């Protein structure tokens, strides 16, 4: 599977964080919220508005722009 | 006195633990960012007294937002003897990230592995002994909400105070960074800096601008050219270092977690997931939010006013008669009788009458907060907020503002972006606070008794709409630039505990009563005196000083339909506190027509249309003194406080005039 962005995952799909391509500040925040390299993310909801993901059982809502910058690998 | 500080992620149960330790009544909400300022309390244990400090919940101890800085500064400069790190057991990795930062700072840490019951339910298993060994800090499982493990936690913390051990997380950040750290330490050691040199070195590499400035200001350190070169070099590479450090720290945490925590393979769909499918639904989310708010206001009205409100009114009336008779029996001078019955009971009583309503409203809001729904409300609002150049989290500060604008404005500290924060502060006064409720209620009782809940709902809605519109305007004019990214935890739904709901209610109601006894009482006293002077005039008449002041202001409000001196005085006194509007009206109107009830007098002086424009005015115009003061404090500038006063007055006036003029054109009266 080629690398895709978190926003391209549909509800119910999951993957591992490979890289974050945001500015330093946002990237750090994401890391601190648990989106570190290798973290397993499952998309709970991805239709309109911010996307909701489950990160080791905890739900986090994040804006679509931000979700786009999270690169998911396998 | 020894001090124990509480640190933890937002929503980890820190404030609940604080309450359990101190027996204090801090308000807890099931959403991130309830504690924005540190709170202090006292723990008594074995006849000794300990000072407990609850710090704002943070994910990290960087310098992202105001609340992180508050927490960090306290740990470094407040020198707590022990830090209790509250860790959410259901989310161990992210929480331990903060733990490692605490250890790196050299703090004496006790880990409270909180919500261990929820973790068990989710099949998360811990090897507590191993976890404690790996961290080098005691780990105590707790359930703060049920007061389990608290005693053990206290004992361990107290024991640590006496012990003299070095706490340290020895994290290797990889060859490159470790080398840089060592190099920096060479410059920093023995320089008598406020913080541990290892920590400063890491923070410098992380690009922490506060620490950078601190070091740069220190003459001992910055005098060497060599050091300047090193710092310069770091500055060019900060971005790489910064992320590498966070990543390594996470690796460190992950390794510990892997060895000590067993997670279930696949989390099954929880009740929270099921509820969220409906409440955060693409199309249903917003209508459901609107419906919930409508129900809240309708219930407030039905239960608070119809059921208990009349009783309260009757009670105050009877009390007033008894007091008046007593005063007559003991032959009090007539001015005392007038002051007590017309001034105090007419004024303060008019406010106190609404306590049942406020009780109901705050209980319902407390229920929603506690349930975890409010974070969802911010979520469903994010789309609208984004279209307006704001973001979902701003909406949380707005909802807090429904209770009172002061905490609403304080809660903007969790917004990372300066632009977002300034806008959130400036629009908060439009969120209709509990103190404005009595004003609406009097006018609703006079003119719209059958649609009370609906009128309330639309007033609150109007407040939100105006706030959002102003937000849009501000983001296009005063504060240009990117809005911050949106990232927010959605905490699991919890059934609110009666204790929490009552506590939340009491926090607000006691504030309300306190204001009635202090600010409102003072305002009423001053106004009463002004209504009696100069001696010999007809009390509460136009020619009294009060009447003259009112007459002077009143023409401004003529285009809005309520250009009477009484209304003007009422609005003017409302700047002290919003309840004062109704207290003043209660005094000046009830004073005129002896014994007449405020509502029936209002019916004579106002019309449905002017009542509507008056309510819009009170909804939008100048916030109370406490709010203005908070704006000054939080923006750190008189300029913005004055700006808020001027622009909210303009908006309120404009709103009221529009309602009156358009209403008149449409044939309403």
GROMACS .gro file of N, CA, C and O in nm, chain B residues 327-385:
model
  236
  401UNK      N    1  -4.130   4.665   6.141
  401UNK     CA    2  -4.068   4.797   6.145
  401UNK      C    3  -4.167   4.902   6.196
  401UNK      O    4  -4.131   4.994   6.269
  402UNK      N    5  -4.292   4.887   6.156
  402UNK     CA    6  -4.394   4.983   6.202
  402UNK      C    7  -4.417   4.968   6.352
  402UNK      O    8  -4.424   5.065   6.426
  403UNK      N    9  -4.423   4.841   6.395
  403UNK     CA   10  -4.447   4.815   6.537
  403UNK      C   11  -4.338   4.877   6.623
  403UNK      O   12  -4.364   4.939   6.725
  404UNK      N   13  -4.212   4.862   6.581
  404UNK     CA   14  -4.105   4.917   6.664
  404UNK      C   15  -4.083   5.065   6.636
  404UNK      O   16  -3.981   5.123   6.675
  405UNK      N   17  -4.178   5.126   6.566
  405UNK     CA   18  -4.174   5.271   6.545
  405UNK      C   19  -4.052   5.322   6.471
  405UNK      O   20  -3.993   5.423   6.508
  406UNK      N   21  -4.014   5.251   6.367
  406UNK     CA   22  -3.898   5.297   6.290
  406UNK      C   23  -3.937   5.421   6.211
  406UNK      O   24  -4.052   5.439   6.173
  407UNK      N   25  -3.838   5.508   6.188
  407UNK     CA   26  -3.868   5.625   6.104
  407UNK      C   27  -3.907   5.580   5.963
  407UNK      O   28  -3.864   5.473   5.917
  408UNK      N   29  -3.981   5.662   5.896
  408UNK     CA   30  -4.038   5.619   5.768
  408UNK      C   31  -3.929   5.596   5.663
  408UNK      O   32  -3.945   5.515   5.573
  409UNK      N   33  -3.817   5.666   5.677
  409UNK     CA   34  -3.715   5.645   5.573
  409UNK      C   35  -3.653   5.507   5.581
  409UNK      O   36  -3.615   5.447   5.482
  410UNK      N   37  -3.648   5.454   5.705
  410UNK     CA   38  -3.595   5.318   5.718
  410UNK      C   39  -3.690   5.217   5.655
  410UNK      O   40  -3.651   5.127   5.582
  411UNK      N   41  -3.818   5.238   5.683
  411UNK     CA   42  -3.918   5.149   5.625
  411UNK      C   43  -3.909   5.154   5.473
  411UNK      O   44  -3.910   5.051   5.405
  412UNK      N   45  -3.896   5.275   5.421
  412UNK     CA   46  -3.887   5.290   5.276
  412UNK      C   47  -3.763   5.220   5.222
  412UNK      O   48  -3.768   5.150   5.122
  413UNK      N   49  -3.651   5.239   5.293
  413UNK     CA   50  -3.526   5.180   5.245
  413UNK      C   51  -3.535   5.027   5.243
  413UNK      O   52  -3.498   4.962   5.146
  414UNK      N   53  -3.590   4.972   5.351
  414UNK     CA   54  -3.595   4.826   5.361
  414UNK      C   55  -3.696   4.768   5.262
  414UNK      O   56  -3.664   4.676   5.186
  415UNK      N   57  -3.816   4.821   5.260
  415UNK     CA   58  -3.919   4.758   5.176
  415UNK      C   59  -3.901   4.790   5.029
  415UNK      O   60  -3.911   4.702   4.944
  416UNK      N   61  -3.876   4.917   4.999
  416UNK     CA   62  -3.864   4.952   4.857
  416UNK      C   63  -3.724   4.927   4.804
  416UNK      O   64  -3.705   4.874   4.695
  417UNK      N   65  -3.627   4.969   4.884
  417UNK     CA   66  -3.489   4.954   4.838
  417UNK      C   67  -3.443   4.810   4.840
  417UNK      O   68  -3.420   4.749   4.736
  418UNK      N   69  -3.434   4.754   4.960
  418UNK     CA   70  -3.375   4.621   4.971
  418UNK      C   71  -3.467   4.512   4.916
  418UNK      O   72  -3.428   4.435   4.828
  419UNK      N   73  -3.591   4.512   4.965
  419UNK     CA   74  -3.678   4.402   4.921
  419UNK      C   75  -3.720   4.423   4.776
  419UNK      O   76  -3.721   4.329   4.696
  420UNK      N   77  -3.750   4.547   4.740
  420UNK     CA   78  -3.786   4.575   4.601
  420UNK      C   79  -3.670   4.544   4.508
  420UNK      O   80  -3.688   4.489   4.400
  421UNK      N   81  -3.550   4.576   4.549
  421UNK     CA   82  -3.434   4.560   4.462
  421UNK      C   83  -3.370   4.423   4.473
  421UNK      O   84  -3.377   4.342   4.380
  422UNK      N   85  -3.312   4.394   4.589
  422UNK     CA   86  -3.245   4.265   4.607
  422UNK      C   87  -3.345   4.150   4.595
  422UNK      O   88  -3.318   4.048   4.534
  423UNK      N   89  -3.465   4.173   4.651
  423UNK     CA   90  -3.569   4.068   4.644
  423UNK      C   91  -3.604   4.034   4.501
  423UNK      O   92  -3.624   3.917   4.468
  424UNK      N   93  -3.611   4.136   4.415
  424UNK     CA   94  -3.645   4.110   4.276
  424UNK      C   95  -3.545   4.016   4.212
  424UNK      O   96  -3.577   3.940   4.122
  425UNK      N   97  -3.422   4.021   4.259
  425UNK     CA   98  -3.318   3.934   4.204
  425UNK      C   99  -3.326   3.794   4.265
  425UNK      O  100  -3.323   3.694   4.195
  426UNK      N  101  -3.340   3.790   4.397
  426UNK     CA  102  -3.341   3.662   4.468
  426UNK      C  103  -3.459   3.575   4.423
  426UNK      O  104  -3.450   3.454   4.421
  427UNK      N  105  -3.565   3.642   4.382
  427UNK     CA  106  -3.684   3.570   4.336
  427UNK      C  107  -3.650   3.468   4.228
  427UNK      O  108  -3.721   3.370   4.209
  428UNK      N  109  -3.541   3.491   4.155
  428UNK     CA  110  -3.513   3.405   4.041
  428UNK      C  111  -3.419   3.291   4.073
  428UNK      O  112  -3.375   3.220   3.984
  429UNK      N  113  -3.389   3.273   4.200
  429UNK     CA  114  -3.299   3.165   4.238
  429UNK      C  115  -3.346   3.028   4.188
  429UNK      O  116  -3.267   2.953   4.130
  430UNK      N  117  -3.476   2.993   4.201
  430UNK     CA  118  -3.517   2.860   4.155
  430UNK      C  119  -3.483   2.837   4.008
  430UNK      O  120  -3.436   2.729   3.969
  431UNK      N  121  -3.504   2.940   3.927
  431UNK     CA  122  -3.476   2.926   3.785
  431UNK      C  123  -3.329   2.901   3.758
  431UNK      O  124  -3.291   2.820   3.674
  432UNK      N  125  -3.249   2.977   3.831
  432UNK     CA  126  -3.105   2.964   3.811
  432UNK      C  127  -3.058   2.828   3.857
  432UNK      O  128  -2.972   2.766   3.795
  433UNK      N  129  -3.117   2.780   3.967
  433UNK     CA  130  -3.084   2.646   4.015
  433UNK      C  131  -3.110   2.544   3.906
  433UNK      O  132  -3.025   2.461   3.873
  434UNK      N  133  -3.228   2.551   3.845
  434UNK     CA  134  -3.263   2.453   3.743
  434UNK      C  135  -3.172   2.464   3.622
  434UNK      O  136  -3.118   2.365   3.572
  435UNK      N  137  -3.149   2.586   3.575
  435UNK     CA  138  -3.065   2.605   3.457
  435UNK      C  139  -2.926   2.548   3.479
  435UNK      O  140  -2.873   2.474   3.396
  436UNK      N  141  -2.867   2.578   3.595
  436UNK     CA  142  -2.731   2.533   3.617
  436UNK      C  143  -2.723   2.383   3.641
  436UNK      O  144  -2.622   2.321   3.610
  437UNK      N  145  -2.829   2.326   3.696
  437UNK     CA  146  -2.826   2.181   3.711
  437UNK      C  147  -2.829   2.114   3.574
  437UNK      O  148  -2.756   2.017   3.549
  438UNK      N  149  -2.910   2.167   3.484
  438UNK     CA  150  -2.917   2.108   3.351
  438UNK      C  151  -2.786   2.127   3.276
  438UNK      O  152  -2.735   2.035   3.212
  439UNK      N  153  -2.729   2.247   3.287
  439UNK     CA  154  -2.601   2.271   3.219
  439UNK      C  155  -2.493   2.182   3.278
  439UNK      O  156  -2.409   2.128   3.206
  440UNK      N  157  -2.495   2.167   3.410
  440UNK     CA  158  -2.397   2.082   3.478
  440UNK      C  159  -2.409   1.938   3.431
  440UNK      O  160  -2.309   1.869   3.410
  441UNK      N  161  -2.533   1.895   3.412
  441UNK     CA  162  -2.557   1.759   3.364
  441UNK      C  163  -2.494   1.741   3.226
  441UNK      O  164  -2.424   1.644   3.200
  442UNK      N  165  -2.516   1.838   3.140
  442UNK     CA  166  -2.460   1.830   3.004
  442UNK      C  167  -2.308   1.831   3.006
  442UNK      O  168  -2.242   1.753   2.939
  443UNK      N  169  -2.252   1.919   3.087
  443UNK     CA  170  -2.107   1.929   3.095
  443UNK      C  171  -2.046   1.798   3.142
  443UNK      O  172  -1.950   1.750   3.086
  444UNK      N  173  -2.106   1.745   3.245
  444UNK     CA  174  -2.054   1.625   3.307
  444UNK      C  175  -2.066   1.503   3.217
  444UNK      O  176  -1.988   1.411   3.226
  445UNK      N  177  -2.167   1.504   3.133
  445UNK     CA  178  -2.194   1.387   3.050
  445UNK      C  179  -2.089   1.371   2.941
  445UNK      O  180  -2.069   1.263   2.889
  446UNK      N  181  -2.021   1.480   2.906
  446UNK     CA  182  -1.924   1.474   2.797
  446UNK      C  183  -1.982   1.528   2.668
  446UNK      O  184  -1.916   1.531   2.564
  447UNK      N  185  -2.105   1.577   2.672
  447UNK     CA  186  -2.170   1.622   2.549
  447UNK      C  187  -2.111   1.751   2.494
  447UNK      O  188  -2.107   1.774   2.374
  448UNK      N  189  -2.063   1.838   2.584
  448UNK     CA  190  -2.019   1.969   2.540
  448UNK      C  191  -1.907   1.963   2.435
  448UNK      O  192  -1.901   2.046   2.345
  449UNK      N  193  -1.817   1.866   2.451
  449UNK     CA  194  -1.711   1.851   2.352
  449UNK      C  195  -1.771   1.818   2.215
  449UNK      O  196  -1.721   1.861   2.111
  450UNK      N  197  -1.880   1.744   2.216
  450UNK     CA  198  -1.949   1.712   2.090
  450UNK      C  199  -2.014   1.836   2.031
  450UNK      O  200  -2.020   1.854   1.910
  451UNK      N  201  -2.067   1.921   2.119
  451UNK     CA  202  -2.127   2.045   2.072
  451UNK      C  203  -2.021   2.127   1.999
  451UNK      O  204  -2.047   2.181   1.891
  452UNK      N  205  -1.901   2.134   2.058
  452UNK     CA  206  -1.793   2.207   1.992
  452UNK      C  207  -1.759   2.141   1.859
  452UNK      O  208  -1.732   2.208   1.759
  453UNK      N  209  -1.767   2.007   1.858
  453UNK     CA  210  -1.738   1.934   1.735
  453UNK      C  211  -1.838   1.967   1.624
  453UNK      O  212  -1.800   2.001   1.513
  454UNK      N  213  -1.965   1.960   1.656
  454UNK     CA  214  -2.064   1.984   1.550
  454UNK      C  215  -2.065   2.132   1.507
  454UNK      O  216  -2.108   2.164   1.398
  455UNK      N  217  -2.016   2.219   1.596
  455UNK     CA  218  -2.011   2.361   1.559
  455UNK      C  219  -1.888   2.396   1.477
  455UNK      O  220  -1.879   2.505   1.421
  456UNK      N  221  -1.792   2.304   1.469
  456UNK     CA  222  -1.665   2.341   1.406
  456UNK      C  223  -1.682   2.386   1.261
  456UNK      O  224  -1.616   2.479   1.217
  457UNK      N  225  -1.772   2.322   1.189
  457UNK     CA  226  -1.794   2.361   1.049
  457UNK      C  227  -1.836   2.506   1.035
  457UNK      O  228  -1.782   2.581   0.956
  458UNK      N  229  -1.936   2.542   1.116
  458UNK     CA  230  -1.984   2.680   1.112
  458UNK      C  231  -1.873   2.774   1.157
  458UNK      O  232  -1.847   2.876   1.094
  459UNK      N  233  -1.807   2.735   1.265
  459UNK     CA  234  -1.701   2.819   1.318
  459UNK      C  235  -1.591   2.841   1.214
  459UNK      O  236  -1.539   2.950   1.197
   0.00000   0.00000   0.00000
